[in-house]
Amino acid sequence: MCGRYAASANPDELIEAFEIDVDASAEPSRSVLVNPQQPPVGEPDYNMAPTKQAPVVLTRAPRAAREGTEPGEAVRQLRHLTWGLVPSWSRDVKAGVRMINARSETLLTSRAYASAARSRRCLVPARGWYEWQASPVATDAKGKPRKQPFFISDPEEPIIAFAGLYEFWRDRTVADSADPMAWLTTFTIITTDADPGLDRIHDRQPLVLEPADWSTWLDPALTDESDIADLLAFSRPGRFTAYPVSRAVSSNRSNGPHLIDPVAADELVGVVDPETGEIIGG
């Protein structure tokens, strides 16, 4: 799965990397958080967690024609959406907490995701993601397997893109549909089988698309399920490196670039080396 990731790029870097046509990241949007998001929305976040608003890239026609575009013309946009997909038919927003990931293998047949998979696909920019490895030999104070966080990234790419889906949920208690608070726009990250080696950390990983496939994935005109399935089946093992990081990332109150710094081997207890399978600190 993918339950935490680092979104360290600033808006200008994302606009350049994804060739954004319309920067809508500053537009008001509804959040599900009770307290203000920390770090504030739009700033680098090294511990992006579910229910936060995160930068997302999508291709869609703006509601109103903008300078240089015709009404109805789809343009590539940068927006901030809430992590945790809420289906349009959901009675409330609570479903989003359970729908932070969508399995690529069942996406096109799932009631919750099939419609979005055919017409509301997006990219989720990231520096990399965190995954927790359950130790086969070490236990914590409660007698459960000790969990060690790893940071996983592409050393050749400072910005990668998770394949995702987005959805609109209408709050019927807000009468004016033009009110930004009448709509909650959410997203989910698509997962697939973990690459060899990474499967020693967790059996799932985000589906990370290559830049050459970004435009095709975002194209709302792509509705053929076989073509979508081809993109969902993409795999190129060997792109990513993984190393243990501080257990501080387990707290969603922790943030900052230090979270992706590797920890020394002598600080590890019962950790399986993803490359060799050997136990470190056993």
mmCIF file of N, CA, C and O in Angstrom, residues 123-220:
data_model
loop_
_atom_site.group_PDB
_atom_site.id
_atom_site.type_symbol
_atom_site.label_atom_id
_atom_site.label_comp_id
_atom_site.label_asym_id
_atom_site.label_seq_id
_atom_site.Cartn_x
_atom_site.Cartn_y
_atom_site.Cartn_z
ATOM 1 N N LEU A 123 -2.390 12.371 -11.822
ATOM 2 C CA LEU A 123 -1.036 12.048 -11.386
ATOM 3 C C LEU A 123 -0.796 12.707 -10.037
ATOM 4 O O LEU A 123 -1.205 13.852 -9.819
ATOM 5 N N VAL A 124 -0.140 11.984 -9.155
ATOM 6 C CA VAL A 124 0.162 12.494 -7.821
ATOM 7 C C VAL A 124 1.676 12.664 -7.712
ATOM 8 O O VAL A 124 2.410 11.679 -7.622
ATOM 9 N N PRO A 125 2.175 13.902 -7.753
ATOM 10 C CA PRO A 125 3.623 14.125 -7.692
ATOM 11 C C PRO A 125 4.191 13.759 -6.320
ATOM 12 O O PRO A 125 3.575 14.012 -5.285
ATOM 13 N N ALA A 126 5.393 13.182 -6.327
ATOM 14 C CA ALA A 126 6.032 12.791 -5.072
ATOM 15 C C ALA A 126 7.541 12.745 -5.248
ATOM 16 O O ALA A 126 8.052 12.597 -6.365
ATOM 17 N N ARG A 127 8.239 12.864 -4.136
ATOM 18 C CA ARG A 127 9.689 12.615 -4.119
ATOM 19 C C ARG A 127 9.931 11.123 -3.954
ATOM 20 O O ARG A 127 10.884 10.565 -4.498
ATOM 21 N N GLY A 128 9.066 10.480 -3.187
ATOM 22 C CA GLY A 128 9.142 9.052 -2.921
ATOM 23 C C GLY A 128 8.105 8.712 -1.873
ATOM 24 O O GLY A 128 7.323 9.570 -1.453
ATOM 25 N N TRP A 129 8.088 7.466 -1.434
ATOM 26 C CA TRP A 129 7.077 7.059 -0.456
ATOM 27 C C TRP A 129 7.702 6.256 0.672
ATOM 28 O O TRP A 129 8.827 5.764 0.572
ATOM 29 N N TYR A 130 6.950 6.159 1.766
ATOM 30 C CA TYR A 130 7.383 5.406 2.939
ATOM 31 C C TYR A 130 6.625 4.085 3.004
ATOM 32 O O TYR A 130 5.452 4.008 2.642
ATOM 33 N N GLU A 131 7.329 3.078 3.468
ATOM 34 C CA GLU A 131 6.672 1.799 3.719
ATOM 35 C C GLU A 131 7.276 1.206 4.979
ATOM 36 O O GLU A 131 8.468 1.391 5.255
ATOM 37 N N TRP A 132 6.438 0.505 5.748
ATOM 38 C CA TRP A 132 6.873 -0.060 7.015
ATOM 39 C C TRP A 132 7.077 -1.569 6.883
ATOM 40 O O TRP A 132 6.188 -2.291 6.433
ATOM 41 N N GLN A 133 8.254 -2.022 7.297
ATOM 42 C CA GLN A 133 8.580 -3.446 7.257
ATOM 43 C C GLN A 133 8.381 -4.054 8.644
ATOM 44 O O GLN A 133 8.917 -3.544 9.634
ATOM 45 N N ALA A 134 7.602 -5.119 8.704
ATOM 46 C CA ALA A 134 7.401 -5.830 9.968
ATOM 47 C C ALA A 134 8.554 -6.808 10.165
ATOM 48 O O ALA A 134 8.797 -7.672 9.321
ATOM 49 N N SER A 135 9.270 -6.668 11.261
ATOM 50 C CA SER A 135 10.436 -7.513 11.511
ATOM 51 C C SER A 135 10.027 -8.967 11.746
ATOM 52 O O SER A 135 9.071 -9.239 12.475
ATOM 53 N N PRO A 136 10.767 -9.912 11.146
ATOM 54 C CA PRO A 136 10.476 -11.329 11.393
ATOM 55 C C PRO A 136 11.091 -11.843 12.695
ATOM 56 O O PRO A 136 10.806 -12.970 13.107
ATOM 57 N N VAL A 137 11.924 -11.008 13.351
ATOM 58 C CA VAL A 137 12.630 -11.488 14.546
ATOM 59 C C VAL A 137 12.497 -10.572 15.754
ATOM 60 O O VAL A 137 12.644 -11.029 16.896
ATOM 61 N N ALA A 138 12.242 -9.293 15.550
ATOM 62 C CA ALA A 138 12.202 -8.339 16.662
ATOM 63 C C ALA A 138 10.764 -7.930 16.970
ATOM 64 O O ALA A 138 9.924 -7.825 16.070
ATOM 65 N N THR A 139 10.487 -7.697 18.244
ATOM 66 C CA THR A 139 9.149 -7.279 18.668
ATOM 67 C C THR A 139 9.227 -5.955 19.418
ATOM 68 O O THR A 139 10.272 -5.572 19.945
ATOM 69 N N ASP A 140 8.081 -5.271 19.476
ATOM 70 C CA ASP A 140 8.021 -4.012 20.207
ATOM 71 C C ASP A 140 7.573 -4.261 21.644
ATOM 72 O O ASP A 140 7.466 -5.416 22.085
ATOM 73 N N ALA A 141 7.294 -3.194 22.374
ATOM 74 C CA ALA A 141 6.933 -3.312 23.788
ATOM 75 C C ALA A 141 5.631 -4.075 23.999
ATOM 76 O O ALA A 141 5.389 -4.618 25.080
ATOM 77 N N LYS A 142 4.787 -4.136 22.958
ATOM 78 C CA LYS A 142 3.514 -4.850 23.063
ATOM 79 C C LYS A 142 3.607 -6.290 22.578
ATOM 80 O O LYS A 142 2.602 -7.001 22.529
ATOM 81 N N GLY A 143 4.818 -6.702 22.207
ATOM 82 C CA GLY A 143 5.006 -8.065 21.740
ATOM 83 C C GLY A 143 4.660 -8.280 20.277
ATOM 84 O O GLY A 143 4.649 -9.411 19.795
ATOM 85 N N LYS A 144 4.397 -7.200 19.570
ATOM 86 C CA LYS A 144 4.079 -7.292 18.147
ATOM 87 C C LYS A 144 5.348 -7.080 17.319
ATOM 88 O O LYS A 144 6.322 -6.503 17.814
ATOM 89 N N PRO A 145 5.359 -7.549 16.048
ATOM 90 C CA PRO A 145 6.554 -7.349 15.212
ATOM 91 C C PRO A 145 6.953 -5.876 15.152
ATOM 92 O O PRO A 145 6.111 -5.002 14.940
ATOM 93 N N ARG A 146 8.216 -5.626 15.380
ATOM 94 C CA ARG A 146 8.725 -4.255 15.328
ATOM 95 C C ARG A 146 8.685 -3.758 13.887
ATOM 96 O O ARG A 146 9.104 -4.463 12.969
ATOM 97 N N LYS A 147 8.192 -2.542 13.688
ATOM 98 C CA LYS A 147 8.063 -2.005 12.338
ATOM 99 C C LYS A 147 9.113 -0.931 12.076
ATOM 100 O O LYS A 147 9.275 -0.006 12.871
ATOM 101 N N GLN A 148 9.795 -1.094 10.957
ATOM 102 C CA GLN A 148 10.839 -0.161 10.559
ATOM 103 C C GLN A 148 10.431 0.553 9.273
ATOM 104 O O GLN A 148 10.175 -0.085 8.253
ATOM 105 N N PRO A 149 10.345 1.897 9.296
ATOM 106 C CA PRO A 149 10.007 2.612 8.063
ATOM 107 C C PRO A 149 11.182 2.673 7.092
ATOM 108 O O PRO A 149 12.336 2.797 7.501
ATOM 109 N N PHE A 150 10.854 2.564 5.813
ATOM 110 C CA PHE A 150 11.816 2.735 4.727
ATOM 111 C C PHE A 150 11.341 3.886 3.849
ATOM 112 O O PHE A 150 10.133 4.120 3.715
ATOM 113 N N PHE A 151 12.296 4.582 3.235
ATOM 114 C CA PHE A 151 11.949 5.561 2.210
ATOM 115 C C PHE A 151 12.351 4.975 0.869
ATOM 116 O O PHE A 151 13.470 4.479 0.700
ATOM 117 N N ILE A 152 11.428 5.032 -0.089
ATOM 118 C CA ILE A 152 11.625 4.415 -1.401
ATOM 119 C C ILE A 152 11.481 5.494 -2.463
ATOM 120 O O ILE A 152 10.489 6.234 -2.483
ATOM 121 N N SER A 153 12.474 5.594 -3.340
ATOM 122 C CA SER A 153 12.458 6.649 -4.352
ATOM 123 C C SER A 153 13.278 6.229 -5.561
ATOM 124 O O SER A 153 13.965 5.199 -5.552
ATOM 125 N N ASP A 154 13.187 7.043 -6.606
ATOM 126 C CA ASP A 154 13.995 6.854 -7.810
ATOM 127 C C ASP A 154 15.173 7.818 -7.721
ATOM 128 O O ASP A 154 14.980 9.034 -7.797
ATOM 129 N N PRO A 155 16.394 7.321 -7.547
ATOM 130 C CA PRO A 155 17.543 8.223 -7.382
ATOM 131 C C PRO A 155 17.825 9.079 -8.611
ATOM 132 O O PRO A 155 18.540 10.077 -8.516
ATOM 133 N N GLU A 156 17.243 8.703 -9.748
ATOM 134 C CA GLU A 156 17.461 9.460 -10.978
ATOM 135 C C GLU A 156 16.407 10.543 -11.196
ATOM 136 O O GLU A 156 16.566 11.396 -12.076
ATOM 137 N N GLU A 157 15.319 10.503 -10.422
ATOM 138 C CA GLU A 157 14.208 11.430 -10.649
ATOM 139 C C GLU A 157 13.804 12.112 -9.342
ATOM 140 O O GLU A 157 13.284 11.462 -8.436
ATOM 141 N N PRO A 158 14.009 13.423 -9.217
ATOM 142 C CA PRO A 158 13.601 14.126 -7.993
ATOM 143 C C PRO A 158 12.089 14.235 -7.839
ATOM 144 O O PRO A 158 11.589 14.465 -6.740
ATOM 145 N N ILE A 159 11.362 14.086 -8.954
ATOM 146 C CA ILE A 159 9.900 14.091 -8.907
ATOM 147 C C ILE A 159 9.391 12.887 -9.685
ATOM 148 O O ILE A 159 9.717 12.717 -10.862
ATOM 149 N N ILE A 160 8.621 12.035 -9.024
ATOM 150 C CA ILE A 160 7.979 10.913 -9.693
ATOM 151 C C ILE A 160 6.471 11.138 -9.651
ATOM 152 O O ILE A 160 5.984 12.058 -8.979
ATOM 153 N N ALA A 161 5.729 10.309 -10.377
ATOM 154 C CA ALA A 161 4.278 10.501 -10.464
ATOM 155 C C ALA A 161 3.555 9.188 -10.207
ATOM 156 O O ALA A 161 3.702 8.229 -10.970
ATOM 157 N N PHE A 162 2.776 9.155 -9.122
ATOM 158 C CA PHE A 162 1.904 8.017 -8.861
ATOM 159 C C PHE A 162 0.677 8.129 -9.764
ATOM 160 O O PHE A 162 0.129 9.223 -9.949
ATOM 161 N N ALA A 163 0.224 7.013 -10.299
ATOM 162 C CA ALA A 163 -1.057 6.996 -11.004
ATOM 163 C C ALA A 163 -2.169 7.100 -9.969
ATOM 164 O O ALA A 163 -2.146 6.430 -8.938
ATOM 165 N N GLY A 164 -3.138 7.962 -10.245
ATOM 166 C CA GLY A 164 -4.235 8.143 -9.303
ATOM 167 C C GLY A 164 -5.561 8.359 -10.004
ATOM 168 O O GLY A 164 -5.639 8.445 -11.238
ATOM 169 N N LEU A 165 -6.606 8.434 -9.207
ATOM 170 C CA LEU A 165 -7.955 8.745 -9.677
ATOM 171 C C LEU A 165 -8.505 9.864 -8.805
ATOM 172 O O LEU A 165 -8.141 9.981 -7.634
ATOM 173 N N TYR A 166 -9.401 10.673 -9.373
ATOM 174 C CA TYR A 166 -10.034 11.709 -8.563
ATOM 175 C C TYR A 166 -11.543 11.649 -8.732
ATOM 176 O O TYR A 166 -12.062 11.092 -9.699
ATOM 177 N N GLU A 167 -12.234 12.228 -7.758
ATOM 178 C CA GLU A 167 -13.694 12.153 -7.749
ATOM 179 C C GLU A 167 -14.271 13.403 -7.091
ATOM 180 O O GLU A 167 -13.621 14.047 -6.256
ATOM 181 N N PHE A 168 -15.510 13.742 -7.482
ATOM 182 C CA PHE A 168 -16.231 14.873 -6.905
ATOM 183 C C PHE A 168 -17.358 14.359 -6.010
ATOM 184 O O PHE A 168 -18.097 13.453 -6.395
ATOM 185 N N TRP A 169 -17.476 14.954 -4.833
ATOM 186 C CA TRP A 169 -18.583 14.630 -3.926
ATOM 187 C C TRP A 169 -19.346 15.911 -3.620
ATOM 188 O O TRP A 169 -18.757 16.918 -3.219
ATOM 189 N N ARG A 170 -20.651 15.878 -3.829
ATOM 190 C CA ARG A 170 -21.501 17.056 -3.641
ATOM 191 C C ARG A 170 -22.147 17.032 -2.268
ATOM 192 O O ARG A 170 -22.807 16.056 -1.889
ATOM 193 N N ASP A 171 -21.928 18.098 -1.509
ATOM 194 C CA ASP A 171 -22.558 18.251 -0.199
ATOM 195 C C ASP A 171 -23.913 18.923 -0.398
ATOM 196 O O ASP A 171 -23.991 20.121 -0.685
ATOM 197 N N ARG A 172 -24.976 18.147 -0.259
ATOM 198 C CA ARG A 172 -26.322 18.659 -0.522
ATOM 199 C C ARG A 172 -26.804 19.635 0.543
ATOM 200 O O ARG A 172 -27.840 20.287 0.361
ATOM 201 N N THR A 173 -26.068 19.749 1.643
ATOM 202 C CA THR A 173 -26.471 20.711 2.670
ATOM 203 C C THR A 173 -26.060 22.135 2.296
ATOM 204 O O THR A 173 -26.484 23.092 2.946
ATOM 205 N N VAL A 174 -25.217 22.263 1.266
ATOM 206 C CA VAL A 174 -24.821 23.585 0.770
ATOM 207 C C VAL A 174 -25.657 23.861 -0.473
ATOM 208 O O VAL A 174 -25.505 23.192 -1.501
ATOM 209 N N ALA A 175 -26.550 24.833 -0.384
ATOM 210 C CA ALA A 175 -27.538 25.054 -1.445
ATOM 211 C C ALA A 175 -26.918 25.505 -2.760
ATOM 212 O O ALA A 175 -27.324 25.050 -3.837
ATOM 213 N N ASP A 176 -25.939 26.389 -2.697
ATOM 214 C CA ASP A 176 -25.365 26.979 -3.903
ATOM 215 C C ASP A 176 -24.275 26.069 -4.464
ATOM 216 O O ASP A 176 -23.204 25.922 -3.871
ATOM 217 N N SER A 177 -24.520 25.474 -5.617
ATOM 218 C CA SER A 177 -23.538 24.564 -6.210
ATOM 219 C C SER A 177 -22.283 25.290 -6.681
ATOM 220 O O SER A 177 -21.251 24.660 -6.932
ATOM 221 N N ALA A 178 -22.356 26.618 -6.805
ATOM 222 C CA ALA A 178 -21.186 27.399 -7.206
ATOM 223 C C ALA A 178 -20.268 27.705 -6.025
ATOM 224 O O ALA A 178 -19.143 28.180 -6.216
ATOM 225 N N ASP A 179 -20.732 27.426 -4.827
ATOM 226 C CA ASP A 179 -19.928 27.638 -3.624
ATOM 227 C C ASP A 179 -18.850 26.552 -3.560
ATOM 228 O O ASP A 179 -19.166 25.357 -3.605
ATOM 229 N N PRO A 180 -17.563 26.929 -3.466
ATOM 230 C CA PRO A 180 -16.503 25.911 -3.392
ATOM 231 C C PRO A 180 -16.706 24.913 -2.254
ATOM 232 O O PRO A 180 -16.253 23.767 -2.345
ATOM 233 N N MET A 181 -17.390 25.326 -1.193
ATOM 234 C CA MET A 181 -17.615 24.431 -0.066
ATOM 235 C C MET A 181 -18.705 23.393 -0.346
ATOM 236 O O MET A 181 -18.928 22.486 0.453
ATOM 237 N N ALA A 182 -19.376 23.523 -1.494
ATOM 238 C CA ALA A 182 -20.404 22.548 -1.865
ATOM 239 C C ALA A 182 -19.792 21.276 -2.432
ATOM 240 O O ALA A 182 -20.481 20.261 -2.573
ATOM 241 N N TRP A 183 -18.510 21.340 -2.749
ATOM 242 C CA TRP A 183 -17.855 20.205 -3.399
ATOM 243 C C TRP A 183 -16.590 19.802 -2.650
ATOM 244 O O TRP A 183 -15.803 20.655 -2.238
ATOM 245 N N LEU A 184 -16.413 18.510 -2.493
ATOM 246 C CA LEU A 184 -15.164 17.960 -1.976
ATOM 247 C C LEU A 184 -14.547 17.138 -3.103
ATOM 248 O O LEU A 184 -15.183 16.214 -3.619
ATOM 249 N N THR A 185 -13.336 17.494 -3.492
ATOM 250 C CA THR A 185 -12.649 16.771 -4.562
ATOM 251 C C THR A 185 -11.526 15.955 -3.943
ATOM 252 O O THR A 185 -10.658 16.501 -3.255
ATOM 253 N N THR A 186 -11.566 14.660 -4.177
ATOM 254 C CA THR A 186 -10.657 13.743 -3.497
ATOM 255 C C THR A 186 -9.908 12.874 -4.503
ATOM 256 O O THR A 186 -10.270 12.799 -5.677
ATOM 257 N N PHE A 187 -8.867 12.206 -4.023
ATOM 258 C CA PHE A 187 -8.107 11.320 -4.908
ATOM 259 C C PHE A 187 -7.648 10.079 -4.164
ATOM 260 O O PHE A 187 -7.618 10.039 -2.927
ATOM 261 N N THR A 188 -7.301 9.079 -4.940
ATOM 262 C CA THR A 188 -6.715 7.857 -4.406
ATOM 263 C C THR A 188 -5.479 7.514 -5.218
ATOM 264 O O THR A 188 -5.353 7.928 -6.381
ATOM 265 N N ILE A 189 -4.553 6.782 -4.611
ATOM 266 C CA ILE A 189 -3.322 6.356 -5.273
ATOM 267 C C ILE A 189 -3.460 4.886 -5.655
ATOM 268 O O ILE A 189 -3.840 4.050 -4.828
ATOM 269 N N ILE A 190 -3.157 4.586 -6.904
ATOM 270 C CA ILE A 190 -3.271 3.215 -7.403
ATOM 271 C C ILE A 190 -2.031 2.419 -6.991
ATOM 272 O O ILE A 190 -0.902 2.914 -7.087
ATOM 273 N N THR A 191 -2.253 1.196 -6.535
ATOM 274 C CA THR A 191 -1.144 0.340 -6.128
ATOM 275 C C THR A 191 -1.075 -0.911 -6.993
ATOM 276 O O THR A 191 -2.055 -1.313 -7.628
ATOM 277 N N THR A 192 0.104 -1.513 -6.984
ATOM 278 C CA THR A 192 0.354 -2.728 -7.751
ATOM 279 C C THR A 192 1.286 -3.625 -6.945
ATOM 280 O O THR A 192 1.699 -3.266 -5.833
ATOM 281 N N ASP A 193 1.617 -4.801 -7.483
ATOM 282 C CA ASP A 193 2.548 -5.684 -6.782
ATOM 283 C C ASP A 193 3.907 -5.006 -6.626
ATOM 284 O O ASP A 193 4.383 -4.325 -7.545
ATOM 285 N N ALA A 194 4.530 -5.207 -5.486
ATOM 286 C CA ALA A 194 5.841 -4.613 -5.234
ATOM 287 C C ALA A 194 6.909 -5.269 -6.103
ATOM 288 O O ALA A 194 6.847 -6.468 -6.409
ATOM 289 N N ASP A 195 7.892 -4.468 -6.496
ATOM 290 C CA ASP A 195 9.023 -4.980 -7.265
ATOM 291 C C ASP A 195 9.820 -5.980 -6.427
ATOM 292 O O ASP A 195 9.801 -5.924 -5.188
ATOM 293 N N PRO A 196 10.553 -6.884 -7.094
ATOM 294 C CA PRO A 196 11.448 -7.779 -6.352
ATOM 295 C C PRO A 196 12.413 -6.972 -5.483
ATOM 296 O O PRO A 196 12.983 -5.981 -5.928
ATOM 297 N N GLY A 197 12.585 -7.395 -4.262
ATOM 298 C CA GLY A 197 13.406 -6.652 -3.307
ATOM 299 C C GLY A 197 12.538 -5.755 -2.458
ATOM 300 O O GLY A 197 12.542 -5.855 -1.227
ATOM 301 N N LEU A 198 11.751 -4.905 -3.103
ATOM 302 C CA LEU A 198 10.825 -4.059 -2.345
ATOM 303 C C LEU A 198 9.761 -4.906 -1.663
ATOM 304 O O LEU A 198 9.184 -4.489 -0.649
ATOM 305 N N ASP A 199 9.506 -6.097 -2.216
ATOM 306 C CA ASP A 199 8.511 -6.971 -1.589
ATOM 307 C C ASP A 199 8.998 -7.535 -0.253
ATOM 308 O O ASP A 199 8.222 -8.156 0.476
ATOM 309 N N ARG A 200 10.273 -7.316 0.075
ATOM 310 C CA ARG A 200 10.754 -7.680 1.408
ATOM 311 C C ARG A 200 10.358 -6.626 2.443
ATOM 312 O O ARG A 200 10.497 -6.847 3.641
ATOM 313 N N ILE A 201 9.881 -5.489 1.944
ATOM 314 C CA ILE A 201 9.388 -4.434 2.833
ATOM 315 C C ILE A 201 7.872 -4.519 2.934
ATOM 316 O O ILE A 201 7.304 -4.534 4.021
ATOM 317 N N HIS A 202 7.218 -4.569 1.778
ATOM 318 C CA HIS A 202 5.757 -4.671 1.714
ATOM 319 C C HIS A 202 5.394 -5.294 0.379
ATOM 320 O O HIS A 202 6.146 -5.168 -0.591
ATOM 321 N N ASP A 203 4.248 -5.966 0.315
ATOM 322 C CA ASP A 203 3.883 -6.664 -0.922
ATOM 323 C C ASP A 203 3.221 -5.769 -1.964
ATOM 324 O O ASP A 203 2.947 -6.210 -3.079
ATOM 325 N N ARG A 204 2.962 -4.493 -1.612
ATOM 326 C CA ARG A 204 2.354 -3.557 -2.556
ATOM 327 C C ARG A 204 3.203 -2.297 -2.669
ATOM 328 O O ARG A 204 3.981 -1.973 -1.768
ATOM 329 N N GLN A 205 3.027 -1.577 -3.778
ATOM 330 C CA GLN A 205 3.693 -0.296 -3.974
ATOM 331 C C GLN A 205 2.829 0.563 -4.883
ATOM 332 O O GLN A 205 1.954 0.049 -5.592
ATOM 333 N N PRO A 206 3.046 1.881 -4.887
ATOM 334 C CA PRO A 206 2.301 2.729 -5.820
ATOM 335 C C PRO A 206 2.658 2.387 -7.267
ATOM 336 O O PRO A 206 3.783 1.967 -7.556
ATOM 337 N N LEU A 207 1.704 2.575 -8.157
ATOM 338 C CA LEU A 207 1.965 2.456 -9.588
ATOM 339 C C LEU A 207 2.601 3.771 -10.036
ATOM 340 O O LEU A 207 1.939 4.812 -10.052
ATOM 341 N N VAL A 208 3.884 3.724 -10.360
ATOM 342 C CA VAL A 208 4.627 4.918 -10.760
ATOM 343 C C VAL A 208 4.769 4.908 -12.278
ATOM 344 O O VAL A 208 5.395 4.012 -12.849
ATOM 345 N N LEU A 209 4.174 5.903 -12.920
ATOM 346 C CA LEU A 209 4.196 5.972 -14.380
ATOM 347 C C LEU A 209 5.408 6.750 -14.876
ATOM 348 O O LEU A 209 5.870 7.695 -14.232
ATOM 349 N N GLU A 210 5.895 6.365 -16.045
ATOM 350 C CA GLU A 210 7.003 7.057 -16.685
ATOM 351 C C GLU A 210 6.500 8.351 -17.327
ATOM 352 O O GLU A 210 5.340 8.427 -17.769
ATOM 353 N N PRO A 211 7.352 9.377 -17.431
ATOM 354 C CA PRO A 211 6.933 10.632 -18.070
ATOM 355 C C PRO A 211 6.342 10.444 -19.466
ATOM 356 O O PRO A 211 5.427 11.177 -19.853
ATOM 357 N N ALA A 212 6.827 9.450 -20.199
ATOM 358 C CA ALA A 212 6.317 9.216 -21.554
ATOM 359 C C ALA A 212 4.850 8.807 -21.552
ATOM 360 O O ALA A 212 4.158 8.947 -22.575
ATOM 361 N N ASP A 213 4.356 8.311 -20.418
ATOM 362 C CA ASP A 213 2.967 7.856 -20.329
ATOM 363 C C ASP A 213 2.048 8.862 -19.637
ATOM 364 O O ASP A 213 0.843 8.625 -19.531
ATOM 365 N N TRP A 214 2.598 9.960 -19.157
ATOM 366 C CA TRP A 214 1.780 10.906 -18.394
ATOM 367 C C TRP A 214 0.617 11.458 -19.218
ATOM 368 O O TRP A 214 -0.525 11.481 -18.756
ATOM 369 N N SER A 215 0.906 11.906 -20.432
ATOM 370 C CA SER A 215 -0.147 12.521 -21.252
ATOM 371 C C SER A 215 -1.252 11.528 -21.577
ATOM 372 O O SER A 215 -2.445 11.872 -21.549
ATOM 373 N N THR A 216 -0.871 10.298 -21.886
ATOM 374 C CA THR A 216 -1.873 9.278 -22.208
ATOM 375 C C THR A 216 -2.751 8.987 -21.004
ATOM 376 O O THR A 216 -3.981 8.894 -21.109
ATOM 377 N N TRP A 217 -2.129 8.837 -19.838
ATOM 378 C CA TRP A 217 -2.884 8.545 -18.621
ATOM 379 C C TRP A 217 -3.859 9.676 -18.292
ATOM 380 O O TRP A 217 -4.998 9.434 -17.872
ATOM 381 N N LEU A 218 -3.439 10.912 -18.496
ATOM 382 C CA LEU A 218 -4.273 12.062 -18.136
ATOM 383 C C LEU A 218 -5.366 12.358 -19.159
ATOM 384 O O LEU A 218 -6.327 13.067 -18.842
ATOM 385 N N ASP A 219 -5.229 11.843 -20.362
ATOM 386 C CA ASP A 219 -6.140 12.181 -21.453
ATOM 387 C C ASP A 219 -7.568 11.712 -21.152
ATOM 388 O O ASP A 219 -7.838 10.509 -21.113
ATOM 389 N N PRO A 220 -8.515 12.632 -20.946
ATOM 390 C CA PRO A 220 -9.893 12.211 -20.651
ATOM 391 C C PRO A 220 -10.574 11.526 -21.827
ATOM 392 O O PRO A 220 -11.612 10.883 -21.652
#
